[in-house]
Short mmCIF file of C-alpha atoms in Angstrom, two decimals:
data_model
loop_
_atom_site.label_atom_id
_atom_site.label_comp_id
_atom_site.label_asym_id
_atom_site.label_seq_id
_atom_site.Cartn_x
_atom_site.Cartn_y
_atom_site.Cartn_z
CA UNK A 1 -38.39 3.23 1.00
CA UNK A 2 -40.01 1.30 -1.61
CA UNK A 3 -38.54 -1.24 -4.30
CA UNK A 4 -38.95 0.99 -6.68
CA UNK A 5 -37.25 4.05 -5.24
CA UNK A 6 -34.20 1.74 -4.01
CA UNK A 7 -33.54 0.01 -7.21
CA UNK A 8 -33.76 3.65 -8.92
CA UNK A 9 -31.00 4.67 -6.71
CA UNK A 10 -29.07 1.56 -6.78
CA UNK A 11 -29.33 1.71 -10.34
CA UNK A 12 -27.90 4.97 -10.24
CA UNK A 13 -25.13 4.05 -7.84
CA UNK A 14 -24.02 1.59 -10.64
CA UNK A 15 -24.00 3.84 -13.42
CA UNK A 16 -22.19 7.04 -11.57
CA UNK A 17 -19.61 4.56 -10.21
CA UNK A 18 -18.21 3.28 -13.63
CA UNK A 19 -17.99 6.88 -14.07
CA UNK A 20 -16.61 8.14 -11.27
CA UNK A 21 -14.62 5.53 -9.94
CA UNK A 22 -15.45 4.35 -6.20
CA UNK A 23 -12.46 7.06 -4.35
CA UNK A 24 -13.73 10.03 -6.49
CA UNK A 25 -17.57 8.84 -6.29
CA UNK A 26 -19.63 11.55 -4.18
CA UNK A 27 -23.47 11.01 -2.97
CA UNK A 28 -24.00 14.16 -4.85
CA UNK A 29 -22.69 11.99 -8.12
CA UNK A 30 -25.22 9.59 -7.45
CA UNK A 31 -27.94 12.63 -6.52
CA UNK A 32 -27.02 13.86 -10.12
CA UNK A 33 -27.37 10.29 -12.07
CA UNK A 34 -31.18 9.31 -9.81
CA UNK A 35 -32.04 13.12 -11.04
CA UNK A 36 -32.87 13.34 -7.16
CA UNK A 37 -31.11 15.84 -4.20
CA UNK A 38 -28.66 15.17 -2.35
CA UNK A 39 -30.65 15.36 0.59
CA UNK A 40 -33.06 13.16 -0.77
CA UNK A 41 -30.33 10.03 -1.10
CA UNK A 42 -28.59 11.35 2.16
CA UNK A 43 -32.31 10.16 3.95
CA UNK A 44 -32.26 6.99 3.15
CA UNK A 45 -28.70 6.42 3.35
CA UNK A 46 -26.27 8.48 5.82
CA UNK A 47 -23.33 7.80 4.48
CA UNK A 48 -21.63 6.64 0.82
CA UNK A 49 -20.37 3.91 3.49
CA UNK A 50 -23.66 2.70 4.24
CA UNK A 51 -25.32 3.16 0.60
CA UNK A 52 -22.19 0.85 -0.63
CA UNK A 53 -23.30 -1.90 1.55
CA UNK A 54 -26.69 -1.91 0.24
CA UNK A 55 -25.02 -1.66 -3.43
CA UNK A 56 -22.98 -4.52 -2.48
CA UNK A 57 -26.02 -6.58 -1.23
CA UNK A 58 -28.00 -5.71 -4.76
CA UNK A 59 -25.18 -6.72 -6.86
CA UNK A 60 -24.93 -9.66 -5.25
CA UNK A 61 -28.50 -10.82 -5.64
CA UNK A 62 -27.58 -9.83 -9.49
CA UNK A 63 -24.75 -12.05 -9.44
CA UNK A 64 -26.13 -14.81 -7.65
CA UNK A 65 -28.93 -15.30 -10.38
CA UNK A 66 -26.54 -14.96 -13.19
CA UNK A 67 -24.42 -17.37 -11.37
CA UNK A 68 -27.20 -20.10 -10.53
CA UNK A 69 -28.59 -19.32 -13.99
CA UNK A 70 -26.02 -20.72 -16.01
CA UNK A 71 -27.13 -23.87 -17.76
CA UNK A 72 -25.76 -26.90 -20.23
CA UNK A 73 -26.50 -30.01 -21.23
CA UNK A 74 -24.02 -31.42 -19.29
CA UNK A 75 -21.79 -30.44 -16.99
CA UNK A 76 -18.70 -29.97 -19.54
CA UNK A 77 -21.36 -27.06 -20.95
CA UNK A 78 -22.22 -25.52 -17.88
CA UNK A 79 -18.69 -24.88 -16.78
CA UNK A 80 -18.09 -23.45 -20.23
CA UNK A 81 -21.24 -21.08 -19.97
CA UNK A 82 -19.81 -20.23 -15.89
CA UNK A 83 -16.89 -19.37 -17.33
CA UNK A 84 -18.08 -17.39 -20.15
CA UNK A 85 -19.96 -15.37 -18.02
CA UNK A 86 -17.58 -14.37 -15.53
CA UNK A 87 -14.76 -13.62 -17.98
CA UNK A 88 -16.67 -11.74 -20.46
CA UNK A 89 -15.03 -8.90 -22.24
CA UNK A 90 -14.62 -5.90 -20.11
CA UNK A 91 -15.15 -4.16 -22.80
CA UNK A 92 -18.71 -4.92 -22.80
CA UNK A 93 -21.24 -5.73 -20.01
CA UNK A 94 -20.17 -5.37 -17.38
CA UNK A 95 -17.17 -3.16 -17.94
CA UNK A 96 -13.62 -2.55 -17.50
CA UNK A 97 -15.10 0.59 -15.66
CA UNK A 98 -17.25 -1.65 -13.07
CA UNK A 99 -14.35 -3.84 -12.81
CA UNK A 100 -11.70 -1.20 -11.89
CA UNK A 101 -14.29 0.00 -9.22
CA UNK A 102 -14.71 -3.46 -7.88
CA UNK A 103 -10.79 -3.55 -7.47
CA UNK A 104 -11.15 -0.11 -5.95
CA UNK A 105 -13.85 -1.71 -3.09
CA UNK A 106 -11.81 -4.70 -2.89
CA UNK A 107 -8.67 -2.76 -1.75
CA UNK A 108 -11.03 -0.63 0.69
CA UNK A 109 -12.37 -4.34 2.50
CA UNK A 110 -9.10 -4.20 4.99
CA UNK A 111 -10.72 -1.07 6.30
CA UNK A 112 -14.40 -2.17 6.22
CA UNK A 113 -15.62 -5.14 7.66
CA UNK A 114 -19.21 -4.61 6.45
CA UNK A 115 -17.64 -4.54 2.66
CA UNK A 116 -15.37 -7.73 3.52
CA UNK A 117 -18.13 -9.31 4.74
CA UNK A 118 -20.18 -8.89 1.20
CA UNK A 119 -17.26 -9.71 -0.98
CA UNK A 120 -16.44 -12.75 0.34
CA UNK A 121 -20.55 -13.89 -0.42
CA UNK A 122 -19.10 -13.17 -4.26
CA UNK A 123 -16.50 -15.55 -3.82
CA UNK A 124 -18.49 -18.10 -1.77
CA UNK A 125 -21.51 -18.54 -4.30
CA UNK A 126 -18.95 -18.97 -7.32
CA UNK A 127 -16.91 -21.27 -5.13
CA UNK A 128 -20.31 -23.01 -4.78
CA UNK A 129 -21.60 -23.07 -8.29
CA UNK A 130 -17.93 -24.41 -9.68
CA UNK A 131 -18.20 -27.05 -7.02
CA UNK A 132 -21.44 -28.12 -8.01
CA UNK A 133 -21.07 -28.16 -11.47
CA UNK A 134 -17.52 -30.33 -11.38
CA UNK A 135 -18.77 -32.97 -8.72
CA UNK A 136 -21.99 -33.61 -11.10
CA UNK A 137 -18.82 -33.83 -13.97
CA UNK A 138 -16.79 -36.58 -11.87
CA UNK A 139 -20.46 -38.40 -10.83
CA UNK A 140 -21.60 -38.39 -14.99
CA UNK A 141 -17.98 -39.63 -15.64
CA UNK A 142 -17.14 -36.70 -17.87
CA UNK A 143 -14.63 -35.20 -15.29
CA UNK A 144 -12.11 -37.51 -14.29
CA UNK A 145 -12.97 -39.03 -11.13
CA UNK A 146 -9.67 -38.20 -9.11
CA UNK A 147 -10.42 -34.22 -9.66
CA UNK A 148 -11.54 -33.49 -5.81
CA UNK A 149 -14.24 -30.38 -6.77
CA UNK A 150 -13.75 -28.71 -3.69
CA UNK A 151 -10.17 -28.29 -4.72
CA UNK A 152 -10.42 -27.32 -8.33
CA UNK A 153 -13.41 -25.21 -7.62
CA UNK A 154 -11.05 -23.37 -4.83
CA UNK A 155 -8.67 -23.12 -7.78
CA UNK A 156 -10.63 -21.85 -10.34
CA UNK A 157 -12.35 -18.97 -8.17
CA UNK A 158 -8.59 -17.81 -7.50
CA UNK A 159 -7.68 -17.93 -11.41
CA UNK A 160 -10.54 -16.17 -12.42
CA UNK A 161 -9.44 -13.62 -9.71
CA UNK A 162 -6.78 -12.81 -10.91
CA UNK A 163 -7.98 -12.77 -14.47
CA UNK A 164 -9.86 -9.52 -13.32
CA UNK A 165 -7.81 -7.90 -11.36
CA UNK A 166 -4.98 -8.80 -14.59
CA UNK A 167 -7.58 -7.31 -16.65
CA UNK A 168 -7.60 -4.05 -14.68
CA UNK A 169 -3.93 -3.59 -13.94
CA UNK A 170 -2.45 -4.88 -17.44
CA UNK A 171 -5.20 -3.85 -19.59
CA UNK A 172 -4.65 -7.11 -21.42
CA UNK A 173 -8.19 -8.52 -22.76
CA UNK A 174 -10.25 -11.25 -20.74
CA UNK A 175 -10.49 -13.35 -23.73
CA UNK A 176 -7.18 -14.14 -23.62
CA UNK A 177 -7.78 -15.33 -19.76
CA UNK A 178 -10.67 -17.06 -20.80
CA UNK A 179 -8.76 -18.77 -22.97
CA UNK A 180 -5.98 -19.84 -20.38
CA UNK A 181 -8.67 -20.96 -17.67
CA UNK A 182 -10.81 -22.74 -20.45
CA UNK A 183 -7.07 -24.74 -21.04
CA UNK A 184 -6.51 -25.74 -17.58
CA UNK A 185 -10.60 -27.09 -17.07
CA UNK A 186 -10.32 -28.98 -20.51
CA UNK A 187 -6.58 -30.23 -20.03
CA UNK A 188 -6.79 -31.35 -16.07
CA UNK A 189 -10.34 -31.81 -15.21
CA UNK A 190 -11.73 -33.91 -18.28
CA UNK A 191 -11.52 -37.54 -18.48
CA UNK A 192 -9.04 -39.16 -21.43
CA UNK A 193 -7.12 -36.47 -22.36
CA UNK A 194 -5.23 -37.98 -24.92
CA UNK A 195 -1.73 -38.34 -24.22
CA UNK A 196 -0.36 -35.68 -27.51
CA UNK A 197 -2.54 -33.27 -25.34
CA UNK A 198 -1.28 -30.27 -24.55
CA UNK A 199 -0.90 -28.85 -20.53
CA UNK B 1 19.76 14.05 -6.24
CA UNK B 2 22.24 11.29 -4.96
CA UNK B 3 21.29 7.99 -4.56
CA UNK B 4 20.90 7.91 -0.77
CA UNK B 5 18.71 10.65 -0.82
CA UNK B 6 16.31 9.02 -3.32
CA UNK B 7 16.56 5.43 -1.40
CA UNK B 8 15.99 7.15 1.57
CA UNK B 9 12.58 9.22 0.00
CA UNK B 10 11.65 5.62 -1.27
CA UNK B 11 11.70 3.84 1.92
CA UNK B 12 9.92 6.17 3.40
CA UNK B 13 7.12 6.10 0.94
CA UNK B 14 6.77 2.63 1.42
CA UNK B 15 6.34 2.71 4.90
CA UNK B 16 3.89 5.59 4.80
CA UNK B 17 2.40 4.01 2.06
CA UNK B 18 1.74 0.81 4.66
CA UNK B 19 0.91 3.22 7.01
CA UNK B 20 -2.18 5.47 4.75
CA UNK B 21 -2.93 3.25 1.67
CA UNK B 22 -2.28 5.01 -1.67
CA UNK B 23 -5.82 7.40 -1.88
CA UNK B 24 -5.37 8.63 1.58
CA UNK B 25 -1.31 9.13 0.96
CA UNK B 26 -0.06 13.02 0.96
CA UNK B 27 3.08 14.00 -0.02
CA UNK B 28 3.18 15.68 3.47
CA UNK B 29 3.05 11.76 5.17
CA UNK B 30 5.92 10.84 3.02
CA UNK B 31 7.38 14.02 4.16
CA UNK B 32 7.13 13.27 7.96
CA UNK B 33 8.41 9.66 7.63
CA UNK B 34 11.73 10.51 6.38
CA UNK B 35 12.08 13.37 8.40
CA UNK B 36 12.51 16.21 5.53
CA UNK B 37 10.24 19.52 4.65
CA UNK B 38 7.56 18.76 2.32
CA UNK B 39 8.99 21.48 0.32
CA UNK B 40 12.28 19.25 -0.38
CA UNK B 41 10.18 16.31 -1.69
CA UNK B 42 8.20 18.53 -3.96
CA UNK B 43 11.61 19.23 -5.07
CA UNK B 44 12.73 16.25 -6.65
CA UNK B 45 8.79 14.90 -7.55
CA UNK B 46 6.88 16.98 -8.72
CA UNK B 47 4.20 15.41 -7.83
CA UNK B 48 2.64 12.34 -6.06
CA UNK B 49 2.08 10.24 -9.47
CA UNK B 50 5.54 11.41 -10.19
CA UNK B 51 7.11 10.00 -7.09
CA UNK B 52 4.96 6.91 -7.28
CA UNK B 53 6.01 6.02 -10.86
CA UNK B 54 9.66 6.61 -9.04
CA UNK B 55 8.61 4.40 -6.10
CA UNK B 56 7.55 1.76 -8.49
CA UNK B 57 10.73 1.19 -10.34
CA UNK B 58 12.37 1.22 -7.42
CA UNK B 59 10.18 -1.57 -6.17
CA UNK B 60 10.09 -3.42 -9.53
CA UNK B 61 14.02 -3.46 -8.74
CA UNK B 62 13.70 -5.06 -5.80
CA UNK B 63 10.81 -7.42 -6.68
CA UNK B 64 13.14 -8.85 -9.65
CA UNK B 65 15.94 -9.25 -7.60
CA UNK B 66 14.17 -11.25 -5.16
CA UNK B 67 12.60 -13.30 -8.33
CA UNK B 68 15.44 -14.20 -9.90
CA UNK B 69 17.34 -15.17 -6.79
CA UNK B 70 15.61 -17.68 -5.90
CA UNK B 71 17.04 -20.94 -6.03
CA UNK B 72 17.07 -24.79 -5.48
CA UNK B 73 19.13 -27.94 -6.69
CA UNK B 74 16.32 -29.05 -9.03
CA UNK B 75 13.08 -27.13 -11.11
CA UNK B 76 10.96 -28.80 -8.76
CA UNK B 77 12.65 -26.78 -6.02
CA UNK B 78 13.06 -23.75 -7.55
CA UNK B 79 9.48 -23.47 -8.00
CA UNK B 80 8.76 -24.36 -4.55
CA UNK B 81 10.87 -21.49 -3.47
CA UNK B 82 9.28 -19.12 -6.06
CA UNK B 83 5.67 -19.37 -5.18
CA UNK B 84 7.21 -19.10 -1.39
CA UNK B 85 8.68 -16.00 -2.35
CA UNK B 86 5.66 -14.56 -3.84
CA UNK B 87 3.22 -16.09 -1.64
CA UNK B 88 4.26 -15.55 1.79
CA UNK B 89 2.41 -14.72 5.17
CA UNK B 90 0.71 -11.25 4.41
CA UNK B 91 1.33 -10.63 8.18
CA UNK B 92 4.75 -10.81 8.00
CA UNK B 93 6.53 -8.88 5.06
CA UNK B 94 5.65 -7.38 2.81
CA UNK B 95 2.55 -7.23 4.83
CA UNK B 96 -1.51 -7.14 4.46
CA UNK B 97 -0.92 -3.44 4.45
CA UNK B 98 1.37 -3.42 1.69
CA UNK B 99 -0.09 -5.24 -0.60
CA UNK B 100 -3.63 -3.96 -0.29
CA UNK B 101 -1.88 -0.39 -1.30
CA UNK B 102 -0.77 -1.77 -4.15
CA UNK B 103 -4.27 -3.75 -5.40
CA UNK B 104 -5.17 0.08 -4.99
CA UNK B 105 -2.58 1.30 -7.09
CA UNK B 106 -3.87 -1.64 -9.71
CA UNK B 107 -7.17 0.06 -9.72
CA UNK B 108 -5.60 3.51 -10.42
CA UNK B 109 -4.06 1.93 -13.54
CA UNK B 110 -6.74 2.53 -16.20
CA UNK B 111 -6.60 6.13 -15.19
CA UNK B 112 -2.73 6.27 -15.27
CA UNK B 113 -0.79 4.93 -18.43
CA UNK B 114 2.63 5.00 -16.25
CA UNK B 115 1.38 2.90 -13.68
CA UNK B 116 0.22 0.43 -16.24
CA UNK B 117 3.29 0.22 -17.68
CA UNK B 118 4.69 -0.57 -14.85
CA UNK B 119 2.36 -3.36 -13.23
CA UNK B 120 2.68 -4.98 -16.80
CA UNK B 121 6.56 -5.18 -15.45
CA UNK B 122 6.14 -6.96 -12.48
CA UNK B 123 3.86 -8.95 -14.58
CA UNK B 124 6.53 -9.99 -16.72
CA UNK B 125 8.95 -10.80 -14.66
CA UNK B 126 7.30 -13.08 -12.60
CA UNK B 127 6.39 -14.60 -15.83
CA UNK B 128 9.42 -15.24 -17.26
CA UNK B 129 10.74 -16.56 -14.40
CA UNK B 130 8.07 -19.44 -13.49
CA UNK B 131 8.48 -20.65 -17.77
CA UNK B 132 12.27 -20.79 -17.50
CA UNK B 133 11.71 -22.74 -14.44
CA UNK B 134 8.99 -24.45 -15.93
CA UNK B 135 11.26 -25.32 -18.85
CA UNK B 136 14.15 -26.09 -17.24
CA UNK B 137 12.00 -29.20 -15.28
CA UNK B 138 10.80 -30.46 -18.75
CA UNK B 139 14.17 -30.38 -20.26
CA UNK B 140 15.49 -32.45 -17.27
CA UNK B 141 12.21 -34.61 -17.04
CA UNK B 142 11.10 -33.74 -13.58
CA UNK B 143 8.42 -31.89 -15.00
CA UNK B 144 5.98 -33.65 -17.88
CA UNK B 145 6.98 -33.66 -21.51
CA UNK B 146 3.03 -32.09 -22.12
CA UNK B 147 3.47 -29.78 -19.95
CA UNK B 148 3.88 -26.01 -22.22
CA UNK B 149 6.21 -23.94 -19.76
CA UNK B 150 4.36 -20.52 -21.24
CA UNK B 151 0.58 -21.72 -20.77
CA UNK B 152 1.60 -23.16 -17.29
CA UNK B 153 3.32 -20.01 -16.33
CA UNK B 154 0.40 -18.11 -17.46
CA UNK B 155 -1.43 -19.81 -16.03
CA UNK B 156 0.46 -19.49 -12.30
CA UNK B 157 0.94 -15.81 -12.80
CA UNK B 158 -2.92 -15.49 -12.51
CA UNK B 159 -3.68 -17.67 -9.58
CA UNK B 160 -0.75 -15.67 -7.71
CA UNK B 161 -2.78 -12.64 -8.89
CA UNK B 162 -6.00 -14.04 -7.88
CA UNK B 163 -4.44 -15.34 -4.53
CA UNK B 164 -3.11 -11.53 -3.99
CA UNK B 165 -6.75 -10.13 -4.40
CA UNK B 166 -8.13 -12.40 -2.27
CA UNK B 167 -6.04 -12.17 0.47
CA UNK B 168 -6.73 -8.42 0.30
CA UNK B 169 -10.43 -8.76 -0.11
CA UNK B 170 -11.56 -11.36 1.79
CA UNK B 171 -8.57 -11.49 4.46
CA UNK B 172 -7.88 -15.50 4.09
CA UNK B 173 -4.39 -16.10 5.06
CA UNK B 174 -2.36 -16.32 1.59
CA UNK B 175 -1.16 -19.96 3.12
CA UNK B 176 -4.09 -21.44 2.05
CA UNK B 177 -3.81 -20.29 -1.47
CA UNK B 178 0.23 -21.25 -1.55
CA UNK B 179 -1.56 -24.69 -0.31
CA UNK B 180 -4.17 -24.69 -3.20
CA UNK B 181 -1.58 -23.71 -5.88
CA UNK B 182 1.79 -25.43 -5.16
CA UNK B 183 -0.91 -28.31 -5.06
CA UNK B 184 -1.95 -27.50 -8.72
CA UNK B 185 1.92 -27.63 -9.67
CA UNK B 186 2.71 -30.58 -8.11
CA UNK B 187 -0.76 -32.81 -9.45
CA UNK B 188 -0.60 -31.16 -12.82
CA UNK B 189 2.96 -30.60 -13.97
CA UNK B 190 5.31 -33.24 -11.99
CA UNK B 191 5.85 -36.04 -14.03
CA UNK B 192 4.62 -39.75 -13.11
CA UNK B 193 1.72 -38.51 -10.63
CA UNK B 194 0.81 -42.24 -9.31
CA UNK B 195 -3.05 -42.67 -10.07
CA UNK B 196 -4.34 -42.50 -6.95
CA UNK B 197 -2.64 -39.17 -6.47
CA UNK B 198 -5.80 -36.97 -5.84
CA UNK B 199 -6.05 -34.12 -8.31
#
């Protein structure tokens, strides 16, 4: 298949999915959003199993660059920017509808090792990223220099977690999880937090 | 219907809920484990979002008993206890099984007001809990004066979430994340954390 054809159906995937929700979502769904036949999606994939794997692997090329893409002046502003883009509102890009269908997946990876497989890549290359970005924060002094990165880092990919899956359950807006995570990075990882500081 | 014959449809549930996961669950599985007609069930629920609502009162019930019983001589210990409570071994009770059923029934919940309404419960509870404790460890000093018992607890109510999810999706053993997060608790919100303490 070319690049073309396979983003056109990926593409597709995506948008029948937030419609649909992952249980519900049929290949003849996606047929219907690529304007293609069923038969026609069926040959390059044989099963919804097998195209989710490959929708998997293209979301997390997507998510890799908007992860590595992040930027700052420092690393105070890069963490900001990470977390802005991970907890945006659902509302918007990407969607309390994507989200949901994530959370759907995610409670399907027990079951499918080819799906646990790809989500844990999501959680490894944030894991990275927030590791990178608070170690280059202790080195330039701006973190506080007993923060351990690999520790926070583990901490923050679990909070922001749970932010989503909050998100889904509750319904409550991101925002206001944005807000709590931005509270713990500027309260416990920056250097001289003044002692009338809030924790 | 009495109560033994409702505790009795409950338990059942559960374990056929272990057994199927919530999409895959009939109202005939439930049927088989506690040994009745389908016919009878259908009786009482009349149907499976019906019985489910049920099924989660009954195990918001038992989730805030087991919340608010935990104890310990001090805050400090009490919170210990807590996050063992809520963070145990997924392979022992309430098992992996069990709690990727219910990260499904999270994803049902933008679909399904009275499942929303009832995650926000559990939600809650846990919540209150963790800033009583919270507050009860400031008041007596073991926990620091800067500390804010309702951001904390926030704050601990998503990791738990996140460390839930994460179990489920990526099949980590939950030990690590009580590791990662009674750490948190005990860097960020003892009081007089010596200096070389490692954050």
């Amino acid at each position: 298949m070319d690049d073309d054809t396979a983003t056109e159906i990926l593409d597709a995937t995506y948008r029948a999915l937030c419609q649909h929700g992952y249980a519900a979502l049929t290949v003849k769904d996606i047929a219907a959003e690529a304007d293609r036949s069923k038969a026609s999606i069926h040959y390059y994939y044989d099963s919804k199993e097998n195209l989710f794997t490959e929708f998997l692997d293209f979301l997390y090329e997507r998510y890799t660059a908007k992860i590595t893409g992040v930027d700052g002046s420092t690393p105070r502003e890069e963490l900001d920017s990470l977390l802005d883009t991970v907890l945006t509102d659902g509302r918007q890009t990407p969607g309390q509808e994507f989200r949901t269908a994530i959370l759907e997946i995610k409670a399907q990876a027990p079951y499918n090792d080819a799906f646990r497989t790809q989500l844990a890549r999501f959680d490894a290359v944030l894991f990275d990223r927030l590791r990178e970005i608070i170690a280059a924060g202790v080195e330039t002094g701006e973190f506080d220099s007993r923060v351990e990165p690999a520790v926070a880092a583990e901490f923050l990919v679990t909070a922001i977690t749970g932010a989503h899956t909050r998100h889904v359950a509750t319904d409550r807006s991101i925002d206001r999880f944005k807000e709590t995570i931005t509270r713990y990075a500027e309260t416990h990882l920056l250097t001289d937090t003044p002692a009338e500081a809030t924790r």
